[in-house]
Coordinates of C-alpha atoms in Angstrom, one line a residue:
Chain R
L1 CA 0.0 -0.1 0.1
Y2 CA 1.4 3.0 -1.1
K3 CA 0.6 6.0 1.2
P4 CA 2.0 9.6 0.7
I5 CA 4.4 10.9 3.7
A6 CA 3.4 13.7 5.8
W7 CA 5.9 15.9 8.0
I8 CA 3.9 18.2 10.7
I9 CA 6.1 21.6 11.4
T10 CA 4.8 23.3 14.9
I11 CA 6.3 26.6 15.1
G12 CA 6.6 28.6 18.7
N13 CA 9.0 29.4 21.1
E14 CA 6.4 28.6 23.6
L15 CA 7.0 25.3 22.4
L16 CA 10.5 25.0 23.0
V17 CA 10.2 26.6 26.4
G18 CA 7.7 23.7 27.6
R19 CA 5.1 26.4 28.4
I20 CA 2.6 24.8 25.8
V21 CA 1.7 21.4 25.4
D22 CA 1.7 20.4 21.5
T23 CA -1.9 19.3 21.3
N24 CA -1.8 20.4 17.7
A25 CA 0.5 17.9 16.3
A26 CA -1.2 15.1 18.1
W27 CA -4.7 16.3 16.7
L28 CA -3.0 16.7 12.8
A29 CA -1.4 13.3 13.3
S30 CA -4.2 11.4 13.7
R31 CA -6.2 13.2 11.3
L32 CA -3.2 12.7 8.5
T33 CA -3.0 9.3 9.6
F34 CA -7.0 8.7 9.5
L35 CA -7.0 10.0 5.8
G36 CA -4.3 7.5 4.7
A37 CA -1.1 9.2 5.1
S38 CA 2.1 8.2 6.5
V39 CA 3.2 10.8 9.3
R40 CA 7.1 10.4 9.1
R41 CA 8.2 13.3 11.5
I42 CA 6.7 16.0 13.8
V43 CA 9.6 19.0 14.1
T44 CA 8.9 21.7 16.7
V45 CA 10.9 25.1 15.9
G46 CA 11.3 28.4 17.3
D47 CA 10.4 31.7 15.8
T48 CA 13.6 32.2 14.0
V49 CA 13.3 32.5 10.1
D50 CA 16.7 30.3 9.7
D51 CA 15.3 27.8 11.5
I52 CA 11.8 27.6 10.2
V53 CA 13.5 27.8 6.7
A54 CA 16.2 24.9 7.2
V55 CA 12.9 22.2 9.1
L56 CA 10.8 23.3 5.6
R57 CA 13.4 22.6 3.7
D58 CA 14.1 19.4 5.0
A59 CA 10.4 18.8 5.2
L60 CA 9.7 19.5 1.5
A61 CA 12.8 17.4 0.4
S62 CA 11.7 14.4 2.3
S63 CA 7.7 14.5 2.0
D64 CA 4.7 14.5 -0.3
I65 CA 2.6 16.6 2.5
V66 CA 4.0 19.5 4.5
V67 CA 1.6 20.8 7.3
T68 CA 2.7 23.8 9.7
T69 CA 0.8 25.7 12.8
G70 CA 1.8 28.5 14.2
G71 CA 3.2 32.0 13.8
L72 CA 0.8 33.7 11.4
G73 CA -0.6 36.5 14.0
P74 CA 0.1 40.1 14.1
T75 CA 3.0 40.5 16.2
D76 CA 6.7 40.8 15.4
D77 CA 7.4 36.9 16.1
D78 CA 4.8 36.0 13.8
I79 CA 7.5 35.0 11.1
T80 CA 6.1 31.8 9.4
M81 CA 5.2 33.7 6.0
E82 CA 8.4 35.2 5.4
A83 CA 10.2 31.7 6.6
V84 CA 8.2 30.1 3.6
A85 CA 9.0 32.3 1.2
A86 CA 12.4 32.4 2.1
A87 CA 12.5 28.7 1.7
L88 CA 11.0 29.0 -1.4
N89 CA 13.1 31.7 -2.5
L90 CA 9.4 33.4 -3.3
P91 CA 9.0 37.0 -2.6
L92 CA 6.6 38.0 0.0
V93 CA 3.5 39.8 -1.3
L94 CA 0.1 41.4 -0.2
N95 CA -2.4 38.9 -1.6
R96 CA -5.6 40.4 -2.6
E97 CA -7.8 37.8 -1.7
A98 CA -6.0 37.3 1.9
L99 CA -6.4 41.0 2.0
E100 CA -10.2 40.7 1.4
H101 CA -10.2 38.4 4.2
V102 CA -8.4 40.4 6.3
S103 CA -10.3 43.6 5.7
R104 CA -13.5 41.8 5.5
F105 CA -12.7 40.3 9.5
Y106 CA -12.2 43.8 10.8
S107 CA -15.0 45.7 8.8
T108 CA -17.3 45.2 11.6
K109 CA -15.0 45.5 14.5
P110 CA -13.4 49.1 16.0
A111 CA -10.1 48.2 14.5
E112 CA -7.8 49.9 12.0
L113 CA -6.1 47.8 8.9
T114 CA -2.5 48.8 10.8
R115 CA 0.6 47.9 9.7
E116 CA 0.2 44.4 12.0
R117 CA -3.2 44.1 10.6
L118 CA -2.0 44.3 6.8
K119 CA 1.3 41.8 7.3
M120 CA -1.3 39.3 8.0
A121 CA -2.3 39.5 4.3
L122 CA 1.3 39.2 3.0
L123 CA 1.5 35.4 1.5
P124 CA 4.6 33.9 -0.6
L125 CA 3.8 34.6 -4.6
G126 CA 1.6 32.5 -5.7
A127 CA 0.2 30.9 -2.5
K128 CA -3.4 30.5 -1.9
P129 CA -5.1 31.8 0.8
I130 CA -6.5 29.2 3.3
P131 CA -9.9 31.0 4.4
N132 CA -9.8 31.4 8.3
P133 CA -13.4 31.2 9.4
V134 CA -12.9 32.2 13.1
G135 CA -9.8 34.3 13.2
A136 CA -8.2 37.5 11.0
A137 CA -5.2 35.6 9.8
P138 CA -5.7 33.2 6.4
G139 CA -3.4 30.4 5.8
A140 CA -1.6 29.7 3.0
H141 CA -1.4 26.4 0.2
V142 CA 1.6 26.3 -2.0
S143 CA 2.5 23.3 -4.6
V144 CA 5.9 22.7 -4.4
G145 CA 7.5 20.3 -7.0
R146 CA 5.9 16.9 -5.6
S147 CA 5.0 18.4 -2.1
E148 CA 2.1 20.4 -1.1
L149 CA 2.7 22.6 1.5
F150 CA -0.2 23.9 4.1
V151 CA 0.5 26.6 6.2
L152 CA -1.8 27.1 9.5
P153 CA -2.5 29.2 12.3
G154 CA -1.7 28.0 16.0
V155 CA -5.0 28.6 17.5
P156 CA -6.5 25.4 17.7
R157 CA -10.1 26.7 17.1
E158 CA -8.9 28.3 14.1
M159 CA -6.3 25.6 12.6
K160 CA -9.0 22.6 13.1
P161 CA -11.8 23.7 11.0
M162 CA -9.2 25.1 8.2
F163 CA -7.7 21.4 8.1
D164 CA -11.0 20.0 8.0
S165 CA -12.6 22.4 5.6
Y166 CA -9.7 23.0 3.0
V167 CA -6.4 21.0 3.8
A168 CA -8.3 17.6 3.9
D169 CA -10.3 18.6 0.6
K170 CA -7.1 19.5 -1.3
L171 CA -5.3 16.0 -0.3
K172 CA -7.8 13.9 -1.5
P173 CA -6.3 13.5 -5.2
I174 CA -3.1 12.3 -3.6
L175 CA -4.3 10.4 -1.1
P176 CA -4.8 6.7 -1.5
E177 CA -8.7 5.5 -1.5
L178 CA -8.0 3.8 1.8
C179 CA -10.4 2.9 4.9
V180 CA -8.0 3.1 8.4
R181 CA -8.9 1.5 11.1
E182 CA -8.1 0.9 14.8
K183 CA -8.7 -1.8 17.1
S184 CA -7.3 -2.6 20.6
V185 CA -7.3 -5.1 23.2
V186 CA -6.1 -5.1 27.1
V187 CA -4.1 -7.9 28.3
K188 CA -3.9 -8.5 31.9
G189 CA -1.9 -10.7 33.8
V190 CA 1.0 -10.8 31.3
A191 CA 3.8 -8.4 31.5
E192 CA 4.8 -6.7 28.2
A193 CA 8.2 -8.7 27.8
D194 CA 6.3 -11.9 27.9
L195 CA 3.4 -10.6 25.4
A196 CA 6.5 -9.7 23.1
P197 CA 6.9 -13.0 21.3
L198 CA 3.2 -13.6 21.4
L199 CA 3.0 -10.3 19.6
R200 CA 5.6 -10.8 17.1
R201 CA 3.7 -14.0 16.3
A202 CA 0.2 -12.2 16.1
S203 CA 1.6 -9.7 14.0
R204 CA 2.3 -12.0 11.4
E205 CA -1.2 -12.3 10.7
C206 CA -1.2 -9.0 9.0
V207 CA 2.1 -7.6 7.9
S208 CA 0.6 -4.2 6.5
C209 CA -0.9 -3.9 10.0
Y210 CA 0.7 -1.5 12.6
V211 CA 0.7 -3.5 16.4
K212 CA 2.0 -1.8 19.4
S213 CA 1.7 -2.7 22.8
H214 CA 1.6 -0.1 25.4
P215 CA 2.2 -1.3 29.3
K216 CA -0.3 0.5 31.6
G217 CA 0.2 -1.5 34.8
H218 CA 3.4 -2.5 36.2
E219 CA 5.6 -5.0 34.7
A220 CA 5.9 -8.1 36.6
E221 CA 3.5 -7.1 39.2
S222 CA 0.1 -6.4 38.2
P223 CA 0.9 -6.5 34.5
L224 CA -2.1 -4.7 32.3
V225 CA -1.4 -3.9 28.4
D226 CA -3.2 -2.0 26.0
V227 CA -2.6 -3.6 22.4
R228 CA -3.4 -1.1 19.4
V229 CA -3.7 -2.4 15.9
L230 CA -3.7 0.0 13.0
A231 CA -5.4 -1.6 9.5
S232 CA -5.2 -0.3 6.3
A233 CA -7.2 -1.5 3.3
P234 CA -9.6 -0.4 0.5
T235 CA -12.4 -1.1 2.3
C236 CA -13.2 -0.4 6.2
E237 CA -14.5 -4.1 6.1
E238 CA -11.0 -5.5 5.1
A239 CA -9.4 -3.1 7.5
D240 CA -11.8 -4.5 10.5
A241 CA -11.1 -8.1 9.6
M242 CA -7.3 -7.7 9.4
A243 CA -7.1 -5.9 12.5
Q244 CA -9.4 -8.4 14.1
R245 CA -7.1 -11.3 12.7
V246 CA -4.4 -10.2 14.6
I247 CA -6.2 -9.5 17.7
G248 CA -7.9 -12.9 17.7
R249 CA -4.7 -14.5 17.3
L250 CA -2.9 -12.8 20.0
M251 CA -6.4 -13.6 22.2
E252 CA -5.5 -17.3 21.5
L253 CA -1.7 -17.4 22.1
V254 CA -2.4 -15.1 25.2
G255 CA -5.3 -17.7 26.2
G256 CA -3.1 -20.7 25.2
G257 CA -0.2 -20.3 28.0
G258 CA 0.8 -16.4 28.1
G259 CA 0.1 -16.5 31.6
G260 CA -2.0 -17.9 34.8
G261 CA -4.7 -15.0 35.3
A262 CA -4.4 -13.5 31.7
S263 CA -7.4 -12.1 30.4
S264 CA -8.3 -9.9 27.8
S265 CA -11.1 -7.4 26.3
V266 CA -11.3 -6.1 22.9
R267 CA -12.3 -2.6 22.3
Chain X
L1 CA 24.8 35.2 27.7
Y2 CA 25.8 31.8 26.4
K3 CA 23.5 29.1 26.8
P4 CA 24.3 25.4 25.6
I5 CA 21.8 24.5 22.8
A6 CA 19.6 21.2 23.1
W7 CA 17.5 19.2 21.0
I8 CA 14.7 16.9 22.3
I9 CA 13.9 13.4 20.2
T10 CA 10.7 11.7 21.3
I11 CA 10.3 8.4 19.7
G12 CA 7.6 6.2 18.9
N13 CA 4.7 5.4 16.4
E14 CA 2.0 6.0 18.6
L15 CA 3.0 10.1 18.5
L16 CA 3.0 10.3 14.4
V17 CA -0.4 8.3 14.5
G18 CA -1.5 10.8 17.1
R19 CA -2.4 8.1 19.3
I20 CA -0.5 10.1 22.3
V21 CA -0.2 13.8 22.8
D22 CA 3.7 14.6 23.5
T23 CA 3.7 15.5 27.1
N24 CA 7.2 14.5 27.5
A25 CA 8.8 16.4 25.4
A26 CA 7.0 19.8 26.9
W27 CA 7.9 18.7 30.1
L28 CA 11.6 18.2 29.1
A29 CA 11.5 21.4 27.3
S30 CA 10.4 23.1 30.6
R31 CA 13.1 21.5 32.4
L32 CA 15.8 22.4 30.5
T33 CA 14.9 25.7 29.7
F34 CA 14.9 26.8 33.6
L35 CA 17.9 24.7 33.7
G36 CA 19.4 27.5 31.6
A37 CA 19.9 25.9 28.1
S38 CA 18.3 26.9 25.2
V39 CA 15.9 24.5 23.5
R40 CA 16.7 24.6 19.7
R41 CA 14.5 21.4 18.5
I42 CA 12.0 19.0 19.6
V43 CA 11.8 16.1 16.7
T44 CA 9.5 13.1 16.9
V45 CA 10.1 10.2 15.0
G46 CA 9.0 6.6 14.6
D47 CA 10.3 3.5 15.5
T48 CA 12.6 3.0 12.8
V49 CA 16.3 2.4 12.8
D50 CA 17.1 4.6 9.9
D51 CA 15.2 7.5 10.9
I52 CA 16.3 7.5 14.3
V53 CA 19.8 7.4 13.3
A54 CA 19.1 10.4 11.1
V55 CA 17.5 12.6 13.2
L56 CA 20.6 11.7 16.2
R57 CA 23.0 12.8 14.1
D58 CA 21.5 16.1 13.0
A59 CA 20.9 16.7 17.0
L60 CA 24.9 15.5 17.8
A61 CA 25.5 17.9 14.7
S62 CA 23.9 21.0 15.9
S63 CA 23.7 20.8 20.1
D64 CA 25.6 20.8 23.0
I65 CA 22.4 18.2 25.0
V66 CA 20.5 15.9 23.3
V67 CA 17.7 13.9 25.5
T68 CA 15.5 11.4 23.9
T69 CA 12.8 9.2 25.3
G70 CA 11.2 6.0 24.2
G71 CA 11.9 3.1 22.9
L72 CA 13.7 1.1 25.4
G73 CA 11.3 -1.4 26.6
P74 CA 11.3 -5.2 25.9
T75 CA 9.0 -5.3 22.6
D76 CA 10.7 -5.9 18.8
D77 CA 9.8 -2.2 18.2
D78 CA 11.6 -0.9 21.2
I79 CA 15.0 -0.1 18.9
T80 CA 16.1 3.0 20.2
M81 CA 19.3 1.4 21.7
E82 CA 20.3 0.1 18.3
A83 CA 19.7 3.4 16.7
V84 CA 22.1 5.2 19.2
A85 CA 24.7 2.9 18.7
A86 CA 23.8 2.5 15.1
A87 CA 24.0 6.4 14.7
L88 CA 27.5 6.9 16.9
N89 CA 29.2 3.5 15.1
L90 CA 29.7 1.6 17.9
P91 CA 28.6 -1.7 18.9
L92 CA 25.4 -2.9 21.1
V93 CA 27.3 -4.6 24.2
L94 CA 25.6 -6.3 27.3
N95 CA 26.2 -3.9 29.7
R96 CA 27.3 -5.3 33.2
E97 CA 25.7 -2.5 35.4
A98 CA 22.9 -2.2 33.2
L99 CA 22.5 -5.8 33.5
E100 CA 22.7 -6.0 37.1
H101 CA 20.0 -3.4 37.2
V102 CA 17.6 -5.7 34.8
S103 CA 18.6 -8.7 37.1
R104 CA 17.5 -7.0 40.2
F105 CA 14.4 -5.7 38.8
Y106 CA 13.6 -9.0 38.5
S107 CA 14.6 -10.7 41.3
T108 CA 12.0 -10.4 43.6
K109 CA 9.5 -10.8 40.4
P110 CA 7.8 -14.2 38.9
A111 CA 9.9 -13.4 35.7
E112 CA 12.3 -15.0 33.9
L113 CA 15.4 -13.4 32.4
T114 CA 13.9 -14.1 28.7
R115 CA 15.5 -12.4 26.0
E116 CA 13.4 -9.6 25.6
R117 CA 14.3 -8.7 29.1
L118 CA 18.0 -9.3 28.7
K119 CA 17.7 -6.6 25.5
M120 CA 17.2 -4.1 28.4
A121 CA 21.1 -4.4 29.3
L122 CA 22.3 -4.1 25.5
L123 CA 23.9 -0.5 25.8
P124 CA 26.2 0.9 22.9
L125 CA 29.7 0.0 24.1
G126 CA 31.1 2.8 26.3
A127 CA 27.9 4.2 27.7
K128 CA 26.9 4.8 31.2
P129 CA 23.9 3.0 32.1
I130 CA 21.3 5.7 33.7
P131 CA 19.4 4.2 36.7
N132 CA 15.9 3.9 36.5
P133 CA 14.0 3.7 39.8
V134 CA 10.5 2.7 38.7
G135 CA 10.8 0.4 35.8
A136 CA 13.1 -2.7 34.2
A137 CA 14.9 -0.8 31.6
P138 CA 17.8 1.6 32.4
G139 CA 18.7 4.4 30.3
A140 CA 21.8 5.4 28.9
H141 CA 24.4 8.5 28.7
V142 CA 27.0 8.9 26.0
S143 CA 29.4 11.7 25.6
V144 CA 30.1 12.2 22.0
G145 CA 32.3 14.9 20.8
R146 CA 30.9 17.9 22.4
S147 CA 27.5 17.1 23.2
E148 CA 26.2 14.9 26.0
L149 CA 23.6 12.7 24.5
F150 CA 20.7 11.1 27.3
V151 CA 18.7 8.2 25.9
L152 CA 15.5 7.9 28.7
P153 CA 12.5 6.1 28.6
G154 CA 9.5 6.9 27.1
V155 CA 7.2 6.2 30.4
P156 CA 6.5 9.4 32.1
R157 CA 6.7 8.2 35.8
E158 CA 10.1 6.7 34.6
M159 CA 11.5 9.4 32.6
K160 CA 10.8 12.3 35.3
P161 CA 12.7 10.7 37.9
M162 CA 15.8 9.7 35.4
F163 CA 15.9 13.3 34.3
D164 CA 15.7 14.8 38.1
S165 CA 18.2 12.4 39.5
Y166 CA 20.8 11.9 36.6
V167 CA 20.6 14.0 33.9
A168 CA 20.0 17.3 35.9
D169 CA 23.5 16.6 37.8
K170 CA 25.6 15.4 34.9
L171 CA 24.3 18.9 33.2
K172 CA 25.6 21.2 35.8
P173 CA 29.3 21.2 34.6
I174 CA 27.7 22.7 31.3
L175 CA 25.1 24.7 32.3
P176 CA 25.8 28.3 32.8
E177 CA 25.2 29.8 36.5
L178 CA 22.2 31.6 35.6
C179 CA 18.6 31.9 37.1
V180 CA 15.7 31.7 34.4
R181 CA 12.8 33.5 35.7
E182 CA 9.1 33.8 33.7
K183 CA 6.5 36.3 34.9
S184 CA 3.4 37.1 33.1
V185 CA 0.8 39.8 32.7
V186 CA -3.1 39.1 31.3
V187 CA -4.0 42.3 29.4
K188 CA -7.6 43.0 28.6
G189 CA -9.1 45.3 26.1
V190 CA -6.5 45.8 23.6
A191 CA -6.6 43.4 20.5
E192 CA -3.3 41.4 20.1
A193 CA -2.7 43.6 16.8
D194 CA -2.8 46.6 18.6
L195 CA -1.0 45.4 21.6
A196 CA 2.1 44.7 19.2
P197 CA 3.6 47.6 18.9
L198 CA 3.1 48.7 22.4
L199 CA 5.3 45.1 23.1
R200 CA 7.9 46.1 20.8
R201 CA 8.8 49.2 22.8
A202 CA 8.6 47.4 25.9
S203 CA 10.7 44.7 25.2
R204 CA 13.3 47.1 24.6
E205 CA 13.8 47.3 28.1
C206 CA 15.4 44.0 28.1
V207 CA 16.9 42.9 24.9
S208 CA 17.9 39.2 26.2
C209 CA 14.2 38.3 27.3
Y210 CA 12.1 36.4 25.6
V211 CA 8.6 38.0 25.3
K212 CA 5.7 36.4 23.9
S213 CA 1.8 37.4 23.8
H214 CA -0.8 34.8 23.8
P215 CA -4.2 35.6 22.3
K216 CA -7.0 33.9 24.9
G217 CA -10.2 36.0 24.1
H218 CA -11.6 36.8 20.4
E219 CA -9.6 39.5 18.6
A220 CA -11.5 42.9 17.9
E221 CA -14.4 41.7 20.1
S222 CA -13.2 40.9 23.4
P223 CA -9.7 40.8 23.1
L224 CA -7.6 39.2 26.1
V225 CA -3.9 38.4 25.8
D226 CA -1.5 36.7 27.8
V227 CA 2.0 38.2 27.8
R228 CA 5.2 36.0 28.7
V229 CA 8.5 37.3 29.8
L230 CA 11.0 34.8 30.6
A231 CA 14.1 36.4 32.0
S232 CA 17.5 34.8 32.2
A233 CA 20.3 36.7 34.7
P234 CA 23.2 35.8 37.0
T235 CA 20.9 36.1 39.9
C236 CA 16.9 35.6 40.5
E237 CA 16.6 39.0 42.0
E238 CA 17.8 40.4 38.6
A239 CA 16.1 38.2 36.3
D240 CA 13.1 39.0 38.1
A241 CA 13.8 42.8 37.9
M242 CA 14.7 42.2 34.2
A243 CA 11.0 40.7 33.3
Q244 CA 9.3 43.2 35.8
R245 CA 10.9 46.1 34.1
V246 CA 9.6 44.9 30.6
I247 CA 6.1 44.4 32.1
G248 CA 6.2 47.6 34.0
R249 CA 7.2 49.6 30.6
L250 CA 4.0 47.5 28.7
M251 CA 1.6 48.5 31.6
E252 CA 2.5 51.8 31.5
L253 CA 1.9 51.9 27.6
V254 CA -1.2 50.3 27.3
G255 CA -2.5 52.3 30.7
G256 CA -1.2 55.6 28.4
G257 CA -3.7 55.2 25.3
G258 CA -3.3 51.5 24.3
G259 CA -7.2 51.1 24.5
G260 CA -10.0 52.8 26.4
G261 CA -11.2 49.7 28.6
A262 CA -7.7 48.2 29.2
S263 CA -6.6 46.4 32.1
S264 CA -4.0 44.0 33.4
S265 CA -2.7 42.2 36.2
V266 CA 0.5 40.6 37.0
R267 CA 1.1 37.1 37.9

C-alpha cells in the first residue's frame, strides 16, 4: 500500500520552552493518519526565520505533504510566512484575496487596518490563501514540486476547521482510497516482555498492520498491556477484518499459556 | 549570555499516528529551559532505525545536549539503543551494570530473564547506564564530541525521576550559572494586533528577555492577551527585575492610550 509521506511542523518559542503541550501536532497526526497518509516526522521549531527555513527545506525534500501550524498572527515574532517565502525563494507579497479576508474580518469591528493587521495579508507569491472561518489570519497553500505545503495558524479553534474544510479536501487527489481503522485489546496478567514474542507471532497475521503494545500497569507485578492494531485496506470491512485477525490470534496465544491469570477485552 | 543548545527527540509510532499527545517533550523542554539551556528543536520520529539514526546525527551535529525518550522497552519495536549504537558507529553490547539493574529488578518477581528482558541491558559500547528507579529498562548516557546524549524511556513516571536525579546533575558542569524566571501579565481590552507595537517598545527594556503574547479572548471583540516574559540572569533577583521592567513598561504603555477599557493583572 502506497501512502504519501507527511511532515508536521509546529512553530513557536512557547513550545520550545515547554509552556504549551503540543496538542496541535497530535491532532494533525491523527487526522493525517486516518486520511491515509504516513506521518514520518513532527518537528517543533522556534520563531527564527533561519531555523524555520532549514526545517521547511528538510520537510519539502522528504515528503509529499507538509503541514505547519503557528506564527501567522500580528506580532513581530509571527514570521512563518516570511520563512516560507525564504524557503521557497519567493517574494512575500500582499495577496489580494487574503487582504479581502483580513479587511472583511475587521470591517465590523472597531479596529484599524494597521501595519500589524496588514501583515496577515502578506503571502508568498503564488500561494493560495486558506480561509480562516474564525480568526483574522488566513493560511496559505503552496504546491512545491511533488509536495503540497499547508501553512495554518497555531490557535486550535482556527487551525482545526481550516484543516477539515480546506486541507482534507485538497489532499483527496493525492491520498489513496483507503480506510484506516484501529482496534485495541487490553491484556491483563501478562508482562509486556512476555507478551512480546506472542505479539511478534500474532503480527504475522497482518504484515501491513501497525501493532504496538502500551504497558499500563506495573511490569511483572500487575501487568496490564494495551495492544493497538492499526490496519489500512481499500474498504473498512477489510481493514476491520485485518485488525481483528491479529487480535484474535493474540488472544488465542495469550489464552493458550501466556500467563495463568491472563484475560483480555477487545475494544 | 551563552546557553548550551538542546535538542529533544521523542521516539514512537504512537506519537506519529496521533494516539498520544507528547507531554514528555513539553516537560523536558520546560526543565531544560529553566536549567539554563536553549531548546532549539523537538523532533518526533517513529520506531525505525534509519529515521532515528538520521535525527540523532542531525541533533548531535547541532547541539550540546540531546535528550531522547521512548523505545527502551522489551518489545521488537523498542529499537532506540540499536539506533543510538548505529548513529555513533558503536557496537551494542551487554552492559554489566545495566544487566545487574535488570536482574535486580526481576529478582523479586515471578519473571524469567528472557531474551526480551536481556535486551534492556544492551547498551552502546562505552555508554553509562542511567538508573531507572521505577521500571526495568535503564537509560544510557554517552558523551559524543561536544555533545552529551541522554537516552531515557518513554513512560513518564520513569523518565521524569531519571531526568531529575541523573541528567540534571550531569548537566551542571556545562550549564551556565543562571537563574531563569518567567513573569506574565494579562492585558484586557487591547487586541493583540494593537498590543504588538507596544510590546515591541516594552521589549527594548530587556533585549535578552523572551517576550511573547498569547491571545486568549476573541481578537477585536473581547480581546484578552496573556503576555509572558522569560528572563535569564546570574541571580534570580536580577532575572525578576529584568522581567518586571518589561512588564512595568508595557503596563505604562497600555495605560497610556493602548485602549479605552484596558486593564492588566500581573502574575
